[in-house]
Amino acid sequence: MHELGVIIEVVKTVEDFAIKNNITKIDTLVLQIGELSAMIPRYVEACYPAAVDGTMLQDTKLKIEILPGNALCRKCNKVFNIIENKGICPNCNIKDYELLCGREFKIKEIIAC
Amino acid sequence: MNTYKIIEIKQSVFENNDKQAELLREKLKKDKTFLLNLMSSPGSGKTTTVLRTIEALKDELNIGVLEADIDSDVDASAVSKTGAKVIQLHTGGMCHLDAEMTRQGIEGLGTEELDLVILENVGNLVCPAEFDTGACKNAMILSVPEGDDKPLKYPLMFSIVDVLLINKIDAMGIFDFDIEAVKERAKKLNPNIKVIPISAKTGQGIKEWTDWLRNEVKNWNEN
């Protein structure tokens, strides 16, 4: 479980952002996590209360949006979901792709009061 | 009713760390110090490899070592016996080092007189791969007893390193380890990866490894 360390980093970034933009109260933090990133949404949610404890984000809500892990087949140019297809192009049955998205881990937005 | 305002941030979580890593690299360039980030799972022979590396290069380079562990100083005390400058970093439960922690370690070492700093990262094949430490080059060790399937299980680590050291090759006969399969799997993830089989115990392959390292240090510190 390495999520805690990473979420502490997220909290720091959001606090910096809030200070710079004169935001004093945050209601919700919205994160975007790619299906292929090494962050597991369930664990992120589990460690969130510990990471925000004693920070400006204490008592805020966490919302996670999942981004799909998509690939482009190098042979036929079909776009397909890596997890659903186990990395194999459903068109030509080969595993030779370029990663398009899915490794993201982003702070999308905050909802401030 | 409260009025809520949505404020877009759209920032990659790693952006902050990436910026700090760039700053650290700029400082290292100015100080003419080469930082190597060495990663692997626990027990793969990182410390023994570091000791061998120091032994091979200590007459020509001033070497410093950053030992990162969750706890204890056993590695730092082993390395300090070689005469290299060493600092033990405790991550306090964190499974990886980030650029800020690395910078603090570098500051503690004082890089002005050092040509090469080896960062022995926390033993872990997952998280250290996600964080740019500010190192000039990244290396990893995979040891024979761990198995040849590791590039399949931890693809990110194998795709971000410049060098893969395959350690404990003296034990190859005891384990079902297909070195060619590892090379093929690693190259598929990372076509530019350099693979060097070594035994930190017997010294086999250490020359090829330290030749590569010496050359990288030279390139970094000259240009």
Short mmCIF file of C-alpha atoms in Angstrom, two decimals:
data_model
loop_
_atom_site.label_atom_id
_atom_site.label_comp_id
_atom_site.label_asym_id
_atom_site.label_seq_id
_atom_site.Cartn_x
_atom_site.Cartn_y
_atom_site.Cartn_z
CA MET A 1 0.00 0.00 0.00
CA HIS A 2 1.84 3.05 -1.23
CA GLU A 3 -1.22 5.19 -1.68
CA LEU A 4 -0.81 7.04 1.62
CA GLY A 5 2.51 8.63 0.69
CA VAL A 6 1.16 9.72 -2.65
CA ILE A 7 -2.04 11.14 -1.19
CA ILE A 8 0.00 13.15 1.31
CA GLU A 9 1.73 14.66 -1.73
CA VAL A 10 -1.69 15.43 -3.26
CA VAL A 11 -2.81 17.16 -0.08
CA LYS A 12 0.34 19.32 -0.10
CA THR A 13 -0.24 20.30 -3.72
CA VAL A 14 -3.87 21.23 -3.08
CA GLU A 15 -2.93 23.24 0.02
CA ASP A 16 -0.33 25.16 -2.00
CA PHE A 17 -2.89 25.80 -4.70
CA ALA A 18 -5.47 26.98 -2.18
CA ILE A 19 -3.07 29.38 -0.49
CA LYS A 20 -1.96 30.86 -3.81
CA ASN A 21 -5.54 31.34 -4.93
CA ASN A 22 -6.90 32.63 -1.62
CA ILE A 23 -9.23 29.71 -1.11
CA THR A 24 -10.05 29.20 2.53
CA LYS A 25 -12.60 26.42 2.57
CA ILE A 26 -12.74 23.33 0.41
CA ASP A 27 -15.77 21.07 0.21
CA THR A 28 -14.71 18.34 -2.22
CA LEU A 29 -11.51 17.21 -3.90
CA VAL A 30 -11.89 15.53 -7.30
CA LEU A 31 -9.14 13.19 -8.49
CA GLN A 32 -8.78 11.40 -11.81
CA ILE A 33 -7.17 8.00 -11.69
CA GLY A 34 -6.34 5.93 -14.76
CA GLU A 35 -7.26 2.26 -14.74
CA LEU A 36 -3.64 1.37 -15.42
CA SER A 37 -2.05 3.60 -12.81
CA ALA A 38 -0.52 2.03 -9.74
CA MET A 39 -3.11 3.74 -7.56
CA ILE A 40 -6.06 1.66 -6.45
CA PRO A 41 -9.15 3.86 -5.91
CA ARG A 42 -10.39 1.70 -3.03
CA TYR A 43 -7.11 2.19 -1.16
CA VAL A 44 -6.99 5.88 -2.00
CA GLU A 45 -10.40 6.26 -0.38
CA ALA A 46 -9.34 4.20 2.62
CA CYS A 47 -6.27 6.26 3.42
CA TYR A 48 -7.73 9.66 2.56
CA PRO A 49 -8.96 10.45 6.11
CA ALA A 50 -5.48 9.73 7.50
CA ALA A 51 -3.74 11.83 4.86
CA VAL A 52 -5.92 14.91 5.39
CA ASP A 53 -5.90 14.73 9.17
CA GLY A 54 -4.78 18.06 10.60
CA THR A 55 -4.57 19.74 7.18
CA MET A 56 -6.73 22.23 5.38
CA LEU A 57 -8.46 19.32 3.68
CA GLN A 58 -9.65 17.74 6.89
CA ASP A 59 -13.40 17.04 6.66
CA THR A 60 -13.45 17.41 2.87
CA LYS A 61 -15.12 14.89 0.60
CA LEU A 62 -13.18 12.89 -1.94
CA LYS A 63 -14.50 12.09 -5.41
CA ILE A 64 -12.63 9.81 -7.79
CA GLU A 65 -13.17 9.66 -11.54
CA ILE A 66 -11.78 6.61 -13.29
CA LEU A 67 -10.15 7.14 -16.68
CA PRO A 68 -10.07 4.19 -19.10
CA GLY A 69 -6.86 2.40 -20.07
CA ASN A 70 -7.00 2.63 -23.84
CA ALA A 71 -4.54 1.55 -26.47
CA LEU A 72 -4.06 1.99 -30.20
CA CYS A 73 -3.26 -1.18 -32.14
CA ARG A 74 -0.05 -0.66 -34.10
CA LYS A 75 -1.25 -2.93 -36.88
CA CYS A 76 -4.86 -1.95 -37.58
CA ASN A 77 -5.12 1.35 -35.64
CA LYS A 78 -8.12 0.17 -33.65
CA VAL A 79 -8.57 1.82 -30.25
CA PHE A 80 -9.41 -0.73 -27.55
CA ASN A 81 -9.55 -1.05 -23.77
CA ILE A 82 -6.45 -2.78 -22.44
CA ILE A 83 -8.02 -4.35 -19.36
CA GLU A 84 -11.13 -5.71 -21.10
CA ASN A 85 -9.08 -7.16 -23.93
CA LYS A 86 -6.03 -8.15 -21.85
CA GLY A 87 -3.89 -6.02 -24.13
CA ILE A 88 -4.80 -7.99 -27.25
CA CYS A 89 -6.37 -6.15 -30.16
CA PRO A 90 -9.88 -7.58 -30.67
CA ASN A 91 -9.56 -6.94 -34.41
CA CYS A 92 -6.32 -8.66 -35.30
CA ASN A 93 -5.60 -10.66 -32.15
CA ILE A 94 -2.09 -9.38 -31.61
CA LYS A 95 -0.49 -7.70 -28.62
CA ASP A 96 1.33 -4.77 -30.13
CA TYR A 97 -0.07 -1.47 -29.03
CA GLU A 98 0.68 2.10 -28.21
CA LEU A 99 -0.67 3.29 -24.88
CA LEU A 100 -3.09 6.19 -25.29
CA CYS A 101 -4.27 6.81 -21.75
CA GLY A 102 -4.88 5.15 -18.41
CA ARG A 103 -1.74 5.84 -16.41
CA GLU A 104 -2.92 9.28 -15.26
CA PHE A 105 -3.16 10.36 -11.69
CA LYS A 106 -4.44 13.90 -11.63
CA ILE A 107 -5.95 16.44 -9.33
CA LYS A 108 -8.88 17.49 -11.51
CA GLU A 109 -10.55 20.17 -9.44
CA ILE A 110 -11.66 21.28 -6.03
CA ILE A 111 -15.12 22.37 -5.08
CA ALA A 112 -14.76 25.36 -2.80
CA CYS A 113 -17.44 26.93 -0.68
CA MET B 1 -27.91 27.22 0.78
CA ASN B 2 -24.20 27.35 0.29
CA THR B 3 -22.93 28.39 -3.06
CA TYR B 4 -20.20 26.14 -4.34
CA LYS B 5 -17.55 27.04 -6.79
CA ILE B 6 -15.70 24.49 -8.86
CA ILE B 7 -12.07 25.39 -9.36
CA GLU B 8 -10.12 23.48 -11.96
CA ILE B 9 -6.62 22.45 -11.00
CA LYS B 10 -5.84 19.87 -13.72
CA GLN B 11 -2.45 19.11 -12.34
CA SER B 12 -0.68 15.82 -12.44
CA VAL B 13 0.03 14.67 -8.91
CA PHE B 14 3.62 14.08 -9.85
CA GLU B 15 4.08 17.56 -11.33
CA ASN B 16 5.33 19.07 -8.09
CA ASN B 17 7.81 16.27 -7.63
CA ASP B 18 8.89 16.44 -11.28
CA LYS B 19 9.69 20.14 -10.90
CA GLN B 20 11.78 19.53 -7.79
CA ALA B 21 13.57 16.70 -9.56
CA GLU B 22 14.49 19.02 -12.44
CA LEU B 23 15.83 21.62 -9.99
CA LEU B 24 17.94 18.99 -8.28
CA ARG B 25 19.36 17.80 -11.61
CA GLU B 26 20.31 21.39 -12.48
CA LYS B 27 22.13 21.74 -9.17
CA LEU B 28 23.94 18.45 -9.68
CA LYS B 29 25.02 19.54 -13.13
CA LYS B 30 26.45 22.74 -11.71
CA ASP B 31 28.22 20.89 -8.90
CA LYS B 32 29.55 18.30 -11.37
CA THR B 33 28.06 15.46 -9.37
CA PHE B 34 26.44 12.43 -10.96
CA LEU B 35 23.51 10.93 -9.08
CA LEU B 36 22.59 7.31 -9.70
CA ASN B 37 19.25 6.04 -8.42
CA LEU B 38 19.54 2.34 -7.67
CA MET B 39 16.32 0.42 -7.18
CA SER B 40 15.35 -3.20 -6.56
CA SER B 41 13.29 -5.42 -4.31
CA PRO B 42 14.55 -6.17 -0.78
CA GLY B 43 17.30 -8.76 -0.65
CA SER B 44 18.40 -8.48 -4.28
CA GLY B 45 21.92 -7.45 -3.29
CA LYS B 46 21.79 -3.67 -3.57
CA THR B 47 24.19 -3.01 -0.71
CA THR B 48 26.66 -5.69 -1.82
CA THR B 49 26.56 -4.23 -5.33
CA VAL B 50 27.15 -0.74 -3.95
CA LEU B 51 30.13 -2.02 -1.95
CA ARG B 52 31.60 -3.66 -5.08
CA THR B 53 31.03 -0.51 -7.09
CA ILE B 54 32.77 1.68 -4.52
CA GLU B 55 35.68 -0.75 -4.34
CA ALA B 56 36.11 -0.64 -8.13
CA LEU B 57 35.85 3.14 -8.52
CA LYS B 58 37.11 4.66 -5.28
CA ASP B 59 40.60 5.35 -6.56
CA GLU B 60 39.36 7.49 -9.44
CA LEU B 61 36.12 9.03 -8.14
CA ASN B 62 34.97 10.68 -4.92
CA ILE B 63 31.90 8.71 -4.01
CA GLY B 64 29.00 9.42 -1.67
CA VAL B 65 26.10 7.13 -0.82
CA LEU B 66 22.55 7.88 0.26
CA GLU B 67 21.01 4.89 2.00
CA ALA B 68 17.23 5.08 2.05
CA ASP B 69 15.39 2.70 4.29
CA ILE B 70 12.21 2.68 6.28
CA ASP B 71 14.30 2.08 9.41
CA SER B 72 17.75 0.97 10.74
CA ASP B 73 21.25 1.91 9.65
CA VAL B 74 22.76 -1.49 8.90
CA ASP B 75 23.35 -0.60 5.25
CA ALA B 76 24.90 2.77 6.05
CA SER B 77 27.27 1.23 8.57
CA ALA B 78 28.37 -1.44 6.04
CA VAL B 79 29.01 1.20 3.37
CA SER B 80 30.81 3.61 5.69
CA LYS B 81 33.53 0.98 6.24
CA THR B 82 34.62 1.47 2.62
CA GLY B 83 35.57 5.06 3.39
CA ALA B 84 32.81 6.48 1.17
CA LYS B 85 30.79 9.34 2.55
CA VAL B 86 27.40 7.98 3.55
CA ILE B 87 24.11 9.31 4.85
CA GLN B 88 21.23 7.20 6.08
CA LEU B 89 17.80 8.53 5.15
CA HIS B 90 14.80 7.24 7.03
CA THR B 91 11.60 7.47 5.04
CA GLY B 92 9.54 6.83 8.17
CA GLY B 93 7.29 4.20 6.67
CA MET B 94 7.19 5.67 3.18
CA CYS B 95 7.86 3.12 0.49
CA HIS B 96 9.84 5.38 -1.82
CA LEU B 97 11.97 8.49 -1.95
CA ASP B 98 10.80 11.65 -3.65
CA ALA B 99 12.87 14.48 -5.06
CA GLU B 100 12.59 16.61 -1.92
CA MET B 101 13.89 13.85 0.35
CA THR B 102 16.70 13.18 -2.10
CA ARG B 103 17.60 16.87 -2.15
CA GLN B 104 17.83 16.92 1.63
CA GLY B 105 20.09 13.89 1.54
CA ILE B 106 22.30 15.46 -1.13
CA GLU B 107 22.54 18.62 0.92
CA GLY B 108 23.56 16.58 3.94
CA LEU B 109 26.30 14.87 1.97
CA GLY B 110 27.56 18.10 0.44
CA THR B 111 28.20 17.45 -3.24
CA GLU B 112 30.92 19.98 -4.00
CA GLU B 113 33.70 17.44 -3.79
CA LEU B 114 31.76 14.39 -4.89
CA ASP B 115 31.85 13.03 -8.45
CA LEU B 116 29.35 10.26 -7.92
CA VAL B 117 26.48 9.79 -5.49
CA ILE B 118 24.68 6.47 -5.37
CA LEU B 119 21.16 6.59 -4.01
CA GLU B 120 20.18 3.21 -2.66
CA ASN B 121 16.41 3.53 -2.84
CA VAL B 122 13.94 1.70 -0.60
CA GLY B 123 13.69 -1.98 -1.53
CA ASN B 124 10.51 -2.01 -3.60
CA LEU B 125 9.74 -2.55 -7.29
CA VAL B 126 6.51 -0.54 -7.33
CA CYS B 127 6.52 2.97 -5.89
CA PRO B 128 10.11 4.11 -6.49
CA ALA B 129 9.36 3.75 -10.22
CA GLU B 130 6.63 6.37 -9.96
CA PHE B 131 8.78 9.12 -8.49
CA ASP B 132 11.55 10.99 -10.24
CA THR B 133 14.21 11.45 -7.57
CA GLY B 134 16.24 13.94 -9.59
CA ALA B 135 18.83 11.31 -10.46
CA CYS B 136 20.87 11.55 -13.67
CA LYS B 137 20.41 7.86 -14.45
CA ASN B 138 18.27 5.09 -13.04
CA ALA B 139 19.41 1.53 -12.50
CA MET B 140 17.69 -1.50 -11.07
CA ILE B 141 18.77 -4.90 -9.85
CA LEU B 142 16.83 -8.08 -10.44
CA SER B 143 18.36 -11.05 -8.70
CA VAL B 144 18.16 -14.61 -9.98
CA PRO B 145 16.16 -16.06 -7.03
CA GLU B 146 13.38 -13.51 -7.64
CA GLY B 147 12.47 -15.17 -10.93
CA ASP B 148 12.43 -14.26 -14.60
CA ASP B 149 8.77 -13.20 -14.60
CA LYS B 150 9.39 -9.88 -12.83
CA PRO B 151 9.36 -7.68 -15.98
CA LEU B 152 5.84 -9.00 -16.56
CA LYS B 153 4.75 -8.25 -13.02
CA TYR B 154 6.41 -4.86 -12.51
CA PRO B 155 6.47 -3.40 -16.02
CA LEU B 156 6.80 0.24 -14.99
CA MET B 157 10.08 -0.28 -13.12
CA PHE B 158 11.63 -2.06 -16.10
CA SER B 159 10.42 0.62 -18.49
CA ILE B 160 11.94 3.61 -16.67
CA VAL B 161 15.46 2.36 -15.90
CA ASP B 162 18.54 2.89 -18.05
CA VAL B 163 20.31 -0.20 -16.77
CA LEU B 164 19.13 -3.57 -15.52
CA LEU B 165 21.66 -5.49 -13.46
CA ILE B 166 20.86 -9.17 -13.18
CA ASN B 167 22.53 -10.12 -9.89
CA LYS B 168 23.42 -13.45 -8.27
CA ILE B 169 24.18 -15.12 -11.60
CA ASP B 170 26.52 -17.42 -9.66
CA ALA B 171 23.31 -19.03 -8.32
CA MET B 172 21.80 -19.57 -11.76
CA GLY B 173 22.22 -23.35 -11.57
CA ILE B 174 19.98 -23.63 -8.51
CA PHE B 175 17.05 -21.65 -9.87
CA ASP B 176 14.90 -21.97 -12.96
CA PHE B 177 15.88 -18.57 -14.26
CA ASP B 178 15.76 -17.88 -17.97
CA ILE B 179 18.08 -14.93 -18.52
CA GLU B 180 17.23 -14.66 -22.21
CA ALA B 181 13.53 -14.44 -21.34
CA VAL B 182 14.27 -11.58 -18.93
CA LYS B 183 16.25 -9.71 -21.59
CA GLU B 184 13.50 -10.18 -24.13
CA ARG B 185 10.75 -9.12 -21.69
CA ALA B 186 12.71 -6.09 -20.50
CA LYS B 187 13.59 -4.97 -24.05
CA LYS B 188 9.98 -5.22 -25.11
CA LEU B 189 9.08 -2.72 -22.38
CA ASN B 190 12.16 -0.61 -22.87
CA PRO B 191 14.10 -1.02 -26.13
CA ASN B 192 17.01 1.12 -24.88
CA ILE B 193 17.58 -0.76 -21.62
CA LYS B 194 21.11 -2.00 -21.04
CA VAL B 195 21.24 -5.40 -19.39
CA ILE B 196 24.34 -6.44 -17.45
CA PRO B 197 24.51 -9.83 -15.69
CA ILE B 198 26.61 -9.62 -12.53
CA SER B 199 27.47 -11.43 -9.35
CA ALA B 200 28.18 -8.92 -6.59
CA LYS B 201 29.47 -11.84 -4.55
CA THR B 202 32.08 -13.21 -6.97
CA GLY B 203 32.71 -9.98 -8.87
CA GLN B 204 31.62 -11.38 -12.22
CA GLY B 205 30.30 -8.68 -14.57
CA ILE B 206 31.26 -5.87 -12.18
CA LYS B 207 33.80 -4.53 -14.66
CA GLU B 208 31.20 -4.09 -17.40
CA TRP B 209 28.90 -2.37 -14.90
CA THR B 210 31.51 -0.01 -13.50
CA ASP B 211 32.79 0.77 -17.02
CA TRP B 212 29.28 1.87 -17.95
CA LEU B 213 28.96 3.91 -14.76
CA ARG B 214 32.39 5.54 -15.11
CA ASN B 215 31.52 6.57 -18.64
CA GLU B 216 28.17 8.07 -17.59
CA VAL B 217 29.81 9.99 -14.74
CA LYS B 218 32.41 11.33 -17.18
CA ASN B 219 29.78 12.43 -19.71
CA TRP B 220 27.68 14.13 -17.06
CA ASN B 221 30.50 15.95 -15.36
CA GLU B 222 32.19 17.10 -18.57
CA ASN B 223 29.33 18.37 -20.68
#
